[in-house]
CSV table of C-alpha atoms and ligand atoms in Angstrom, one decimal:
chain,number,residue,atom,x,y,z
A,96,GLY,CA,117.9,66.3,111.8
A,97,GLU,CA,115.8,64.9,108.8
A,98,ARG,CA,114.1,61.6,109.5
A,99,GLN,CA,114.4,59.4,106.5
A,100,GLY,CA,113.2,56.3,104.6
A,101,CYS,CA,110.6,55.1,107.4
A,102,ILE,CA,107.2,54.4,106.3
A,103,VAL,CA,105.7,52.8,109.3
A,104,ARG,CA,102.9,54.8,110.5
A,105,ARG,CA,102.7,55.2,114.7
A,106,PRO,CA,100.0,56.5,116.8
A,107,CYS,CA,99.4,60.8,116.7
A,108,ARG,CA,100.2,62.4,119.7
A,109,VAL,CA,97.7,64.8,120.9
A,110,MET,CA,97.7,67.9,122.7
A,111,VAL,CA,95.0,68.9,123.6
A,112,LEU,CA,94.2,72.2,125.7
A,113,VAL,CA,90.6,73.0,126.9
A,114,ASN,CA,90.2,76.5,128.6
A,115,PRO,CA,87.5,75.2,131.3
A,116,GLN,CA,85.9,79.4,131.9
A,117,SER,CA,85.2,79.3,127.8
A,118,GLY,CA,82.1,79.5,126.5
A,119,ARG,CA,79.1,78.6,128.9
A,120,GLY,CA,82.7,77.4,131.6
A,121,GLN,CA,81.1,73.6,129.5
A,122,ALA,CA,84.8,72.7,127.7
A,123,LEU,CA,85.8,70.3,130.4
A,124,GLN,CA,82.0,68.5,129.8
A,125,LEU,CA,82.4,68.3,125.7
A,126,PHE,CA,85.8,66.9,125.9
A,127,SER,CA,85.1,64.1,128.3
A,128,GLY,CA,81.2,63.5,126.7
A,129,GLN,CA,81.7,64.0,123.0
A,130,ILE,CA,85.6,63.9,122.2
A,131,GLU,CA,87.4,61.7,124.8
A,132,PRO,CA,85.5,59.3,123.4
A,133,MET,CA,86.4,59.8,119.5
A,134,LEU,CA,89.7,59.5,120.2
A,135,THR,CA,89.4,56.7,122.3
A,136,GLU,CA,87.8,55.1,119.5
A,137,ALA,CA,90.6,56.6,116.6
A,138,SER,CA,93.1,55.4,118.8
A,139,ILE,CA,95.1,58.6,118.9
A,140,PRO,CA,96.7,59.4,122.5
A,141,TYR,CA,96.2,62.8,123.8
A,142,THR,CA,97.4,64.5,126.6
A,143,LEU,CA,95.0,67.0,128.3
A,144,VAL,CA,96.3,70.2,129.1
A,145,ILE,CA,93.6,72.5,131.1
A,146,THR,CA,94.0,76.0,131.3
A,147,GLU,CA,94.1,77.9,134.3
A,148,HIS,CA,94.6,81.4,133.4
A,149,GLN,CA,94.9,83.5,130.7
A,150,ASN,CA,98.0,83.0,128.7
A,151,HIS,CA,99.1,79.5,130.5
A,152,ALA,CA,98.8,78.1,126.7
A,153,ARG,CA,100.8,80.6,124.9
A,154,ASP,CA,103.5,80.5,128.1
A,155,LEU,CA,103.4,76.9,128.0
A,156,VAL,CA,103.9,76.2,123.5
A,157,ARG,CA,106.1,79.1,124.2
A,158,GLU,CA,108.2,76.9,126.3
A,159,THR,CA,107.4,73.0,125.4
A,160,ASP,CA,109.2,70.2,123.5
A,161,LEU,CA,107.2,70.8,120.2
A,162,SER,CA,109.1,67.7,119.1
A,163,GLN,CA,107.1,65.5,121.9
A,164,TRP,CA,103.4,66.5,119.5
A,165,ASP,CA,101.9,65.8,116.6
A,166,ALA,CA,98.9,68.4,117.0
A,167,LEU,CA,98.2,70.6,119.1
A,168,VAL,CA,94.4,71.0,119.6
A,169,ILE,CA,92.1,73.7,120.8
A,170,LEU,CA,88.8,72.7,122.9
A,171,SER,CA,87.8,76.3,123.2
A,172,GLY,CA,86.2,79.5,121.6
A,173,ASP,CA,89.0,81.9,119.2
A,174,GLY,CA,90.7,83.3,122.6
A,175,LEU,CA,92.9,80.0,122.6
A,176,LEU,CA,93.9,79.7,119.8
A,177,PHE,CA,95.1,83.5,119.3
A,178,GLU,CA,97.4,82.7,122.5
A,179,VAL,CA,98.7,79.3,121.0
A,180,LEU,CA,99.5,81.0,117.6
A,181,ASN,CA,100.9,84.0,118.9
A,182,GLY,CA,103.1,82.1,121.6
A,183,LEU,CA,104.1,79.1,118.7
A,184,LEU,CA,105.8,82.8,117.3
A,185,GLU,CA,107.1,84.0,120.2
A,186,ARG,CA,109.6,81.0,119.8
A,187,GLU,CA,113.4,81.4,118.8
A,188,ASP,CA,112.5,78.0,116.5
A,189,TRP,CA,108.8,79.4,115.2
A,190,GLU,CA,109.7,78.9,111.5
A,191,GLU,CA,109.7,75.6,112.8
A,192,ALA,CA,107.0,75.4,115.2
A,193,ILE,CA,104.4,77.1,113.2
A,194,GLN,CA,104.1,74.3,111.2
A,195,THR,CA,102.2,72.3,113.9
A,196,PRO,CA,100.0,71.0,113.0
A,197,LEU,CA,96.6,72.5,114.3
A,198,GLY,CA,93.4,70.9,115.4
A,199,ILE,CA,90.3,73.6,117.1
A,200,LEU,CA,86.9,72.2,118.9
A,201,PRO,CA,84.3,74.6,119.3
A,202,GLY,CA,83.9,74.7,123.3
A,203,GLY,CA,83.3,79.0,123.4
A,204,SER,CA,81.6,81.5,122.9
A,205,GLY,CA,82.9,82.4,120.0
A,206,ASN,CA,83.9,79.4,117.8
A,207,ALA,CA,84.6,81.5,114.5
A,208,LEU,CA,87.2,79.4,112.8
A,209,ALA,CA,85.5,76.6,114.0
A,210,ALA,CA,82.8,77.3,111.9
A,211,SER,CA,84.6,78.3,109.4
A,212,VAL,CA,86.5,75.0,109.2
A,213,HIS,CA,83.5,73.2,109.4
A,214,HIS,CA,82.0,75.4,106.1
A,215,TYR,CA,85.1,74.2,104.8
A,216,THR,CA,84.2,70.9,104.6
A,217,LYS,CA,81.0,72.1,102.2
A,218,SER,CA,78.7,70.5,104.9
A,219,PRO,CA,75.5,72.3,105.5
A,220,PRO,CA,75.6,75.0,108.3
A,221,ALA,CA,76.4,73.3,111.6
A,222,TRP,CA,75.8,74.7,115.5
A,223,GLY,CA,76.5,73.7,119.0
A,224,LYS,CA,76.8,70.0,119.5
A,225,GLU,CA,76.6,69.1,116.0
A,226,LEU,CA,79.5,71.5,114.7
A,227,LEU,CA,82.0,70.4,118.1
A,228,LEU,CA,81.4,66.1,116.2
A,229,SER,CA,82.3,67.8,112.7
A,230,CYS,CA,85.4,69.4,114.3
A,231,GLY,CA,86.2,66.0,116.4
A,232,PHE,CA,85.6,64.0,112.9
A,233,LEU,CA,88.0,65.9,111.4
A,234,LEU,CA,90.7,65.6,114.0
A,235,CYS,CA,90.5,62.1,113.9
A,236,LYS,CA,91.3,62.2,109.7
A,237,GLY,CA,94.2,64.2,110.5
A,238,LEU,CA,94.1,65.6,107.2
A,239,VAL,CA,96.2,68.8,107.1
A,240,THR,CA,96.1,72.0,104.8
A,241,ARG,CA,97.5,75.5,105.1
A,242,LEU,CA,96.7,78.0,107.5
A,243,ASP,CA,97.4,81.8,106.7
A,244,LEU,CA,98.2,84.6,109.4
A,245,VAL,CA,98.2,88.2,109.4
A,246,SER,CA,100.4,90.0,111.0
A,247,VAL,CA,99.0,93.0,113.2
A,248,HIS,CA,101.2,95.8,114.0
A,249,LEU,CA,99.9,98.1,116.7
A,250,ALA,CA,100.6,101.6,117.4
A,251,SER,CA,103.3,100.7,120.5
A,252,SER,CA,105.0,99.3,117.6
A,253,GLN,CA,104.5,95.5,119.6
A,254,ARG,CA,103.4,92.9,116.5
A,255,ILE,CA,100.5,90.1,117.1
A,256,PHE,CA,99.4,87.2,114.5
A,257,SER,CA,96.0,86.5,113.9
A,258,PHE,CA,93.9,83.8,112.2
A,259,LEU,CA,90.0,85.4,111.7
A,260,SER,CA,89.5,89.2,112.5
A,261,LEU,CA,90.1,92.6,112.7
A,262,ALA,CA,87.4,94.7,114.2
A,263,TRP,CA,86.9,98.3,114.0
A,264,GLY,CA,83.3,100.3,115.3
A,265,PHE,CA,80.3,98.5,115.7
A,266,VAL,CA,82.0,95.0,115.2
A,267,ALA,CA,84.4,95.3,117.3
A,268,ASP,CA,82.0,97.5,119.8
A,269,ILE,CA,79.3,94.1,120.1
A,270,ASP,CA,82.7,91.8,120.4
A,271,ILE,CA,83.5,93.6,124.2
A,272,GLU,CA,80.4,94.4,125.1
A,273,SER,CA,78.7,90.5,124.2
A,274,GLU,CA,81.7,89.8,127.0
A,275,LYS,CA,79.1,90.4,129.3
A,276,TYR,CA,76.7,88.1,127.7
A,277,ARG,CA,78.8,84.8,127.8
A,278,LEU,CA,76.7,82.9,129.5
A,279,VAL,CA,74.2,83.1,126.5
A,280,GLY,CA,76.7,81.3,124.6
A,281,PRO,CA,76.9,82.0,120.8
A,282,MET,CA,74.1,83.9,120.6
A,283,ARG,CA,75.6,86.8,122.8
A,284,PHE,CA,76.6,88.4,119.4
A,285,LEU,CA,72.7,88.2,118.0
A,286,VAL,CA,71.9,90.2,121.8
A,287,GLY,CA,74.8,92.6,121.4
A,288,THR,CA,74.3,93.5,117.8
A,289,LEU,CA,70.7,94.5,118.7
A,290,MET,CA,71.8,96.3,121.5
A,291,ARG,CA,74.5,98.0,119.6
A,292,LEU,CA,72.2,99.4,117.0
A,293,ALA,CA,69.7,101.0,119.5
A,294,SER,CA,73.2,102.8,120.4
A,295,LEU,CA,74.7,103.4,116.3
A,296,ARG,CA,77.2,105.7,115.6
A,297,VAL,CA,79.7,107.0,113.2
A,298,TYR,CA,83.1,105.6,114.3
A,299,GLN,CA,85.7,108.8,112.6
A,300,GLY,CA,89.3,107.1,110.7
A,301,ARG,CA,91.7,106.9,107.5
A,302,LEU,CA,91.4,103.5,105.5
A,303,ALA,CA,94.1,102.8,103.2
A,304,TYR,CA,94.8,99.0,101.4
A,305,LEU,CA,97.1,97.2,99.1
A,306,PRO,CA,94.6,95.6,96.6
A,307,ALA,CA,95.4,92.3,95.7
A,308,PRO,CA,96.3,91.7,92.1
A,309,PRO,CA,93.5,89.8,90.4
A,310,SER,CA,93.1,86.3,91.3
A,311,THR,CA,93.4,83.1,88.9
A,312,PRO,CA,91.3,79.9,90.8
A,313,GLN,CA,93.4,78.0,93.7
A,314,ASN,CA,94.4,74.2,94.3
A,315,SER,CA,93.3,72.1,96.8
A,316,SER,CA,95.5,72.9,99.9
A,317,LEU,CA,95.9,69.9,101.2
A,318,CYS,CA,99.6,69.2,102.6
A,319,SER,CA,99.7,66.6,104.8
A,320,SER,CA,98.0,64.4,107.6
A,321,LEU,CA,99.1,63.6,110.5
A,322,PRO,CA,100.9,60.4,111.5
A,323,CYS,CA,97.8,58.4,112.2
A,324,GLY,CA,95.5,60.0,109.3
A,325,PRO,CA,95.7,58.2,105.4
A,326,ASN,CA,99.0,59.1,103.3
A,327,SER,CA,100.9,60.0,105.5
A,328,SER,CA,104.1,60.6,105.5
A,329,PRO,CA,107.5,61.3,109.1
A,330,ASN,CA,108.8,64.0,107.4
A,331,GLN,CA,106.8,67.5,108.0
A,332,ASN,CA,106.8,68.6,104.6
A,333,SER,CA,107.9,71.7,104.7
A,334,ARG,CA,107.9,74.4,101.4
A,335,HIS,CA,109.4,76.4,103.6
A,336,ASN,CA,113.5,77.3,103.5
A,337,HIS,CA,114.7,77.6,107.1
A,338,SER,CA,117.1,80.5,106.9
A,339,THR,CA,117.8,82.5,110.1
A,340,ASN,CA,116.5,85.8,111.1
A,341,SER,CA,119.8,87.7,110.8
A,342,ASN,CA,119.3,87.7,107.0
A,343,HIS,CA,115.4,89.4,107.2
A,344,ASN,CA,117.1,93.0,105.1
A,345,THR,CA,118.2,90.2,102.4
A,346,VAL,CA,114.7,89.1,102.3
A,347,LEU,CA,113.1,92.4,102.1
A,348,ASN,CA,115.7,93.3,99.6
A,349,SER,CA,115.5,90.8,96.7
A,350,SER,CA,111.1,91.0,97.2
A,351,ASN,CA,110.2,94.4,97.4
A,352,ASN,CA,112.3,96.8,96.7
A,353,ALA,CA,109.8,99.7,96.9
A,354,ILE,CA,109.3,99.3,100.3
A,355,THR,CA,112.8,98.7,101.4
A,356,THR,CA,113.7,102.2,100.3
A,357,MET,CA,110.5,103.5,102.8
A,358,ARG,CA,112.2,101.6,105.8
A,359,THR,CA,114.0,103.7,107.3
A,360,GLU,CA,115.5,101.9,110.3
A,361,PRO,CA,116.2,97.8,109.8
A,362,GLN,CA,114.2,95.7,111.8
A,363,PRO,CA,115.5,94.8,115.6
A,364,VAL,CA,116.9,91.4,114.8
A,365,ASN,CA,115.8,89.7,117.2
A,366,ARG,CA,112.2,89.8,116.2
A,367,LYS,CA,110.7,86.5,115.7
A,368,GLY,CA,107.8,85.6,112.8
A,369,PRO,CA,108.0,86.8,109.3
A,370,PRO,CA,109.0,89.7,108.1
A,371,ASP,CA,106.3,92.3,106.8
A,372,SER,CA,107.9,93.4,103.9
A,373,LEU,CA,104.8,94.5,102.4
A,374,LEU,CA,104.6,97.7,105.0
A,375,ALA,CA,106.1,100.8,105.9
A,376,ASP,CA,107.1,102.5,109.0
A,377,LEU,CA,103.5,103.0,111.0
A,378,GLU,CA,105.0,106.9,111.1
A,379,GLN,CA,105.5,107.2,107.7
A,380,PRO,CA,102.5,107.7,105.1
A,381,VAL,CA,101.5,104.3,103.5
A,382,PRO,CA,103.3,103.1,100.3
A,383,GLU,CA,102.2,105.3,97.0
A,384,HIS,CA,100.3,102.1,95.0
A,385,TRP,CA,97.9,101.8,97.6
A,386,THR,CA,94.5,102.5,97.4
A,387,VAL,CA,93.5,105.7,99.9
A,388,VAL,CA,89.6,105.6,101.2
A,389,ASN,CA,88.2,109.0,100.4
A,390,GLU,CA,85.6,108.6,103.3
A,391,GLU,CA,87.1,109.5,106.7
A,392,ASP,CA,83.2,108.3,108.9
A,393,PHE,CA,82.8,104.7,109.1
A,394,VAL,CA,80.1,102.4,110.5
A,395,LEU,CA,82.5,99.9,111.1
A,396,VAL,CA,85.8,98.5,109.3
A,397,LEU,CA,86.2,94.6,109.4
A,398,ALA,CA,88.6,93.1,108.0
A,399,MET,CA,88.5,89.0,106.9
A,400,PHE,CA,90.9,86.1,107.4
A,401,GLN,CA,88.7,83.0,107.2
A,402,SER,CA,84.4,82.8,105.6
A,403,HIS,CA,82.9,83.2,109.6
A,404,LEU,CA,82.5,85.5,112.1
A,405,ALA,CA,81.2,84.2,114.3
A,406,GLU,CA,78.7,80.4,113.7
A,407,ASP,CA,76.2,82.7,112.8
A,408,LEU,CA,78.2,85.6,111.2
A,409,PHE,CA,79.7,84.0,107.8
A,410,ALA,CA,81.1,87.6,106.6
A,411,ALA,CA,83.7,86.9,103.6
A,412,PRO,CA,81.6,83.9,102.2
A,413,GLY,CA,84.7,83.9,99.9
A,414,ALA,CA,87.2,83.0,102.0
A,415,THR,CA,89.2,79.3,102.4
A,416,ALA,CA,92.0,78.8,105.0
A,417,ASP,CA,94.5,80.1,102.9
A,418,ASP,CA,93.7,81.6,100.0
A,419,GLY,CA,96.5,84.7,100.8
A,420,PHE,CA,93.7,87.2,100.6
A,421,ILE,CA,92.6,89.9,103.2
A,422,HIS,CA,89.1,90.3,103.1
A,423,LEU,CA,87.9,93.7,103.5
A,424,LEU,CA,84.6,95.4,104.6
A,425,TYR,CA,83.5,98.4,105.7
A,426,VAL,CA,80.2,100.2,106.0
A,427,ARG,CA,80.1,104.3,105.1
A,428,ALA,CA,78.3,106.1,107.7
A,429,GLY,CA,75.1,107.6,106.2
A,430,ILE,CA,73.0,103.4,106.7
A,431,SER,CA,70.2,103.3,108.4
A,432,ARG,CA,69.5,101.1,111.0
A,433,LEU,CA,67.4,99.0,109.0
A,434,ALA,CA,69.7,98.7,106.3
A,435,LEU,CA,72.7,97.9,108.6
A,436,LEU,CA,70.4,95.3,110.5
A,437,THR,CA,69.4,93.3,106.8
A,438,LEU,CA,73.9,93.2,106.6
A,439,PHE,CA,73.7,91.4,109.9
A,440,MET,CA,70.4,89.3,109.2
A,441,THR,CA,71.8,88.0,105.7
A,442,MET,CA,75.2,87.8,106.5
A,443,GLU,CA,73.8,84.5,108.8
A,444,LYS,CA,73.8,82.6,105.6
A,445,GLY,CA,75.7,85.0,103.6
A,446,GLY,CA,74.1,87.3,101.4
A,447,HIS,CA,75.1,90.1,102.5
A,448,LEU,CA,77.5,91.2,100.0
A,449,ALA,CA,74.8,90.2,97.4
A,450,ILE,CA,71.7,92.8,98.2
A,451,GLY,CA,73.5,95.8,96.9
A,452,CYS,CA,74.1,97.8,100.2
A,453,PRO,CA,75.2,101.1,99.3
A,454,HIS,CA,77.0,101.6,102.1
A,455,LEU,CA,79.0,98.4,102.1
A,456,VAL,CA,82.3,98.3,100.3
A,457,TYR,CA,83.7,95.2,100.3
A,458,GLU,CA,87.7,94.3,98.2
A,459,ARG,CA,90.0,91.2,98.9
A,460,VAL,CA,93.3,93.0,99.9
A,461,LYS,CA,97.0,91.9,100.9
A,462,ALA,CA,97.6,94.7,103.2
A,463,PHE,CA,96.2,97.7,105.1
A,464,ARG,CA,96.0,100.5,107.0
A,465,LEU,CA,93.3,101.8,110.0
A,466,GLU,CA,94.1,105.1,111.4
A,467,PRO,CA,91.2,105.7,113.8
A,468,LEU,CA,90.7,109.7,114.7
A,469,SER,CA,88.1,109.0,117.3
A,470,PRO,CA,89.4,109.4,120.4
A,471,GLU,CA,87.8,106.4,122.0
A,472,GLY,CA,87.0,103.3,120.9
A,473,ALA,CA,88.4,99.3,120.1
A,474,ILE,CA,89.7,97.6,118.1
A,475,THR,CA,89.9,94.1,118.7
A,476,VAL,CA,91.5,91.2,117.0
A,477,ASP,CA,90.5,87.5,116.9
A,478,GLY,CA,87.6,89.1,119.0
A,479,GLU,CA,90.5,90.1,121.8
A,480,MET,CA,90.1,93.9,122.7
A,481,VAL,CA,93.7,95.1,121.4
A,482,GLU,CA,95.5,98.3,122.1
A,483,TYR,CA,93.6,101.3,120.7
A,484,GLY,CA,95.1,103.6,117.9
A,485,PRO,CA,96.4,103.2,114.6
A,486,VAL,CA,97.1,99.6,113.1
A,487,GLN,CA,98.4,98.2,110.2
A,488,ALA,CA,98.5,94.2,109.0
A,489,GLN,CA,99.5,92.0,106.4
A,490,VAL,CA,98.9,88.4,104.8
A,491,HIS,CA,101.2,85.6,105.5
A,492,GLU,CA,99.8,83.0,103.3
A,493,GLY,CA,99.6,79.7,104.5
A,494,ILE,CA,102.1,79.8,107.1
A,495,ALA,CA,100.5,77.7,110.2
A,496,ARG,CA,98.4,74.1,109.6
A,497,LEU,CA,95.5,73.8,109.8
A,498,ILE,CA,93.3,70.0,110.9
A,499,SER,CA,90.9,70.7,108.6
A,500,ALA,CA,88.7,69.0,105.3
B,205,ADP,P1,85.3,81.8,124.5
B,205,ADP,O1,85.2,81.5,123.1
B,205,ADP,O2,84.3,81.7,125.5
B,205,ADP,O3,85.7,83.7,124.7
B,205,ADP,P2,87.9,81.4,124.4
B,205,ADP,O4,88.8,80.9,124.1
B,205,ADP,O5,87.7,83.4,123.1
B,205,ADP,O6,86.4,81.5,124.5
B,205,ADP,O7,88.1,82.5,125.4
B,205,ADP,C1,88.3,84.0,126.2
B,205,ADP,C2,89.5,84.4,127.5
B,205,ADP,O8,90.1,83.1,128.0
B,205,ADP,C3,90.6,84.2,126.3
B,205,ADP,O9,91.3,85.5,126.5
B,205,ADP,C4,91.7,83.3,126.8
B,205,ADP,O10,93.0,84.0,126.6
B,205,ADP,C5,91.2,83.4,128.0
B,205,ADP,N1,91.7,82.6,129.0
B,205,ADP,C6,92.0,80.8,128.9
B,205,ADP,N2,92.2,79.8,129.6
B,205,ADP,C7,91.6,80.7,131.1
B,205,ADP,C8,90.9,80.7,132.5
B,205,ADP,N3,91.4,79.1,132.8
B,205,ADP,N4,90.6,81.6,132.8
B,205,ADP,C9,90.8,82.7,132.3
B,205,ADP,N5,90.5,82.2,131.0
B,205,ADP,C10,90.8,81.8,130.2
B,206,MG,MG1,87.2,84.9,123.2
């Protein structure tokens, strides 16, 4: 039941999840050296959880009693947050679970969300320890904003949730190849980019998307604060109605007739997470009002859901945590190595969209579908390799909550 009329502030209860293997393997030292003193100073009680293997965090948050926690904080790279989000959305009570405020502290080699969150504070760029302290400070401040998630359908009809990016071609190959340079930390993407440029190739595929309607300027997205923070309220203010899973079809019918008629099968009753009202079945053609890209030869397709792809890759300069957009970038085949290198070098400061590169296209979309035709290749979601094959995705505006500025 809802707690009402309580105005007494109490300390936050924070679960800090640390992946001791992330980045250069220093996440635990970063915790005890930098973050623990900050939490102590701010009188924030925490419980430290050190992950022992892949999917440990995912299983834990899927089973745990979430009422014990005011926030789940991840000290690792983006991969551990990916686990936590998907664990939350695999729960029976996903609609409530996904409202748990999430915090990110950069401890990995890919710290894109931390870099994005720092960017949203409008502070000048920061790296390494400075970025960690900035994110630690935001955690102690405890302001919570909304976070978009993107549901991604894979060929085997599996669905995963992403907060950061989907990549195919050049960028996905860098994600994977650079894993072996993990020990150089965030520099691994630079090393990987240079290696990939040397063996540049073309990727065949089909791309289609649902363009986003022209937007009006957004208001500040601050939605609440942690119990220990300023303006805190003990009631979690949810804008979602807590409807049951069984009425997914009703939701689809009332919100989008065009799509409903394309569905031949009802959604599985026990599918958890929000329904994807914008998507047709992956075996069927995309809805008629979608834009189908003419080219089939690409160097890369990159869908961004936050501003940064890595600490030094400001790939979607216009993106905010909850703008409700997928920032779709693609590079057509025919680009020279020099032009591609220039793109990635200007991306460090977010200037790549302004250099008039004729091979680069940028669109703000609500959903997209990518069907690779090349027999081999890689697709990454939030930097993690997923099943290779046709994929489609749609954005769910602001369904998660993020400790941010
Ligand atoms: P990095 O940015 O260094 O890649 P991530 O947080 O992305 O760091 O973690 C890399 C991978 O390690 C992720 O797939 C994550 O699920 C996995 N992982 C989490 N905890 C552990 C652990 N204790 N041992 C090994 N792998 C782990
Ligand atoms: Mg990672």
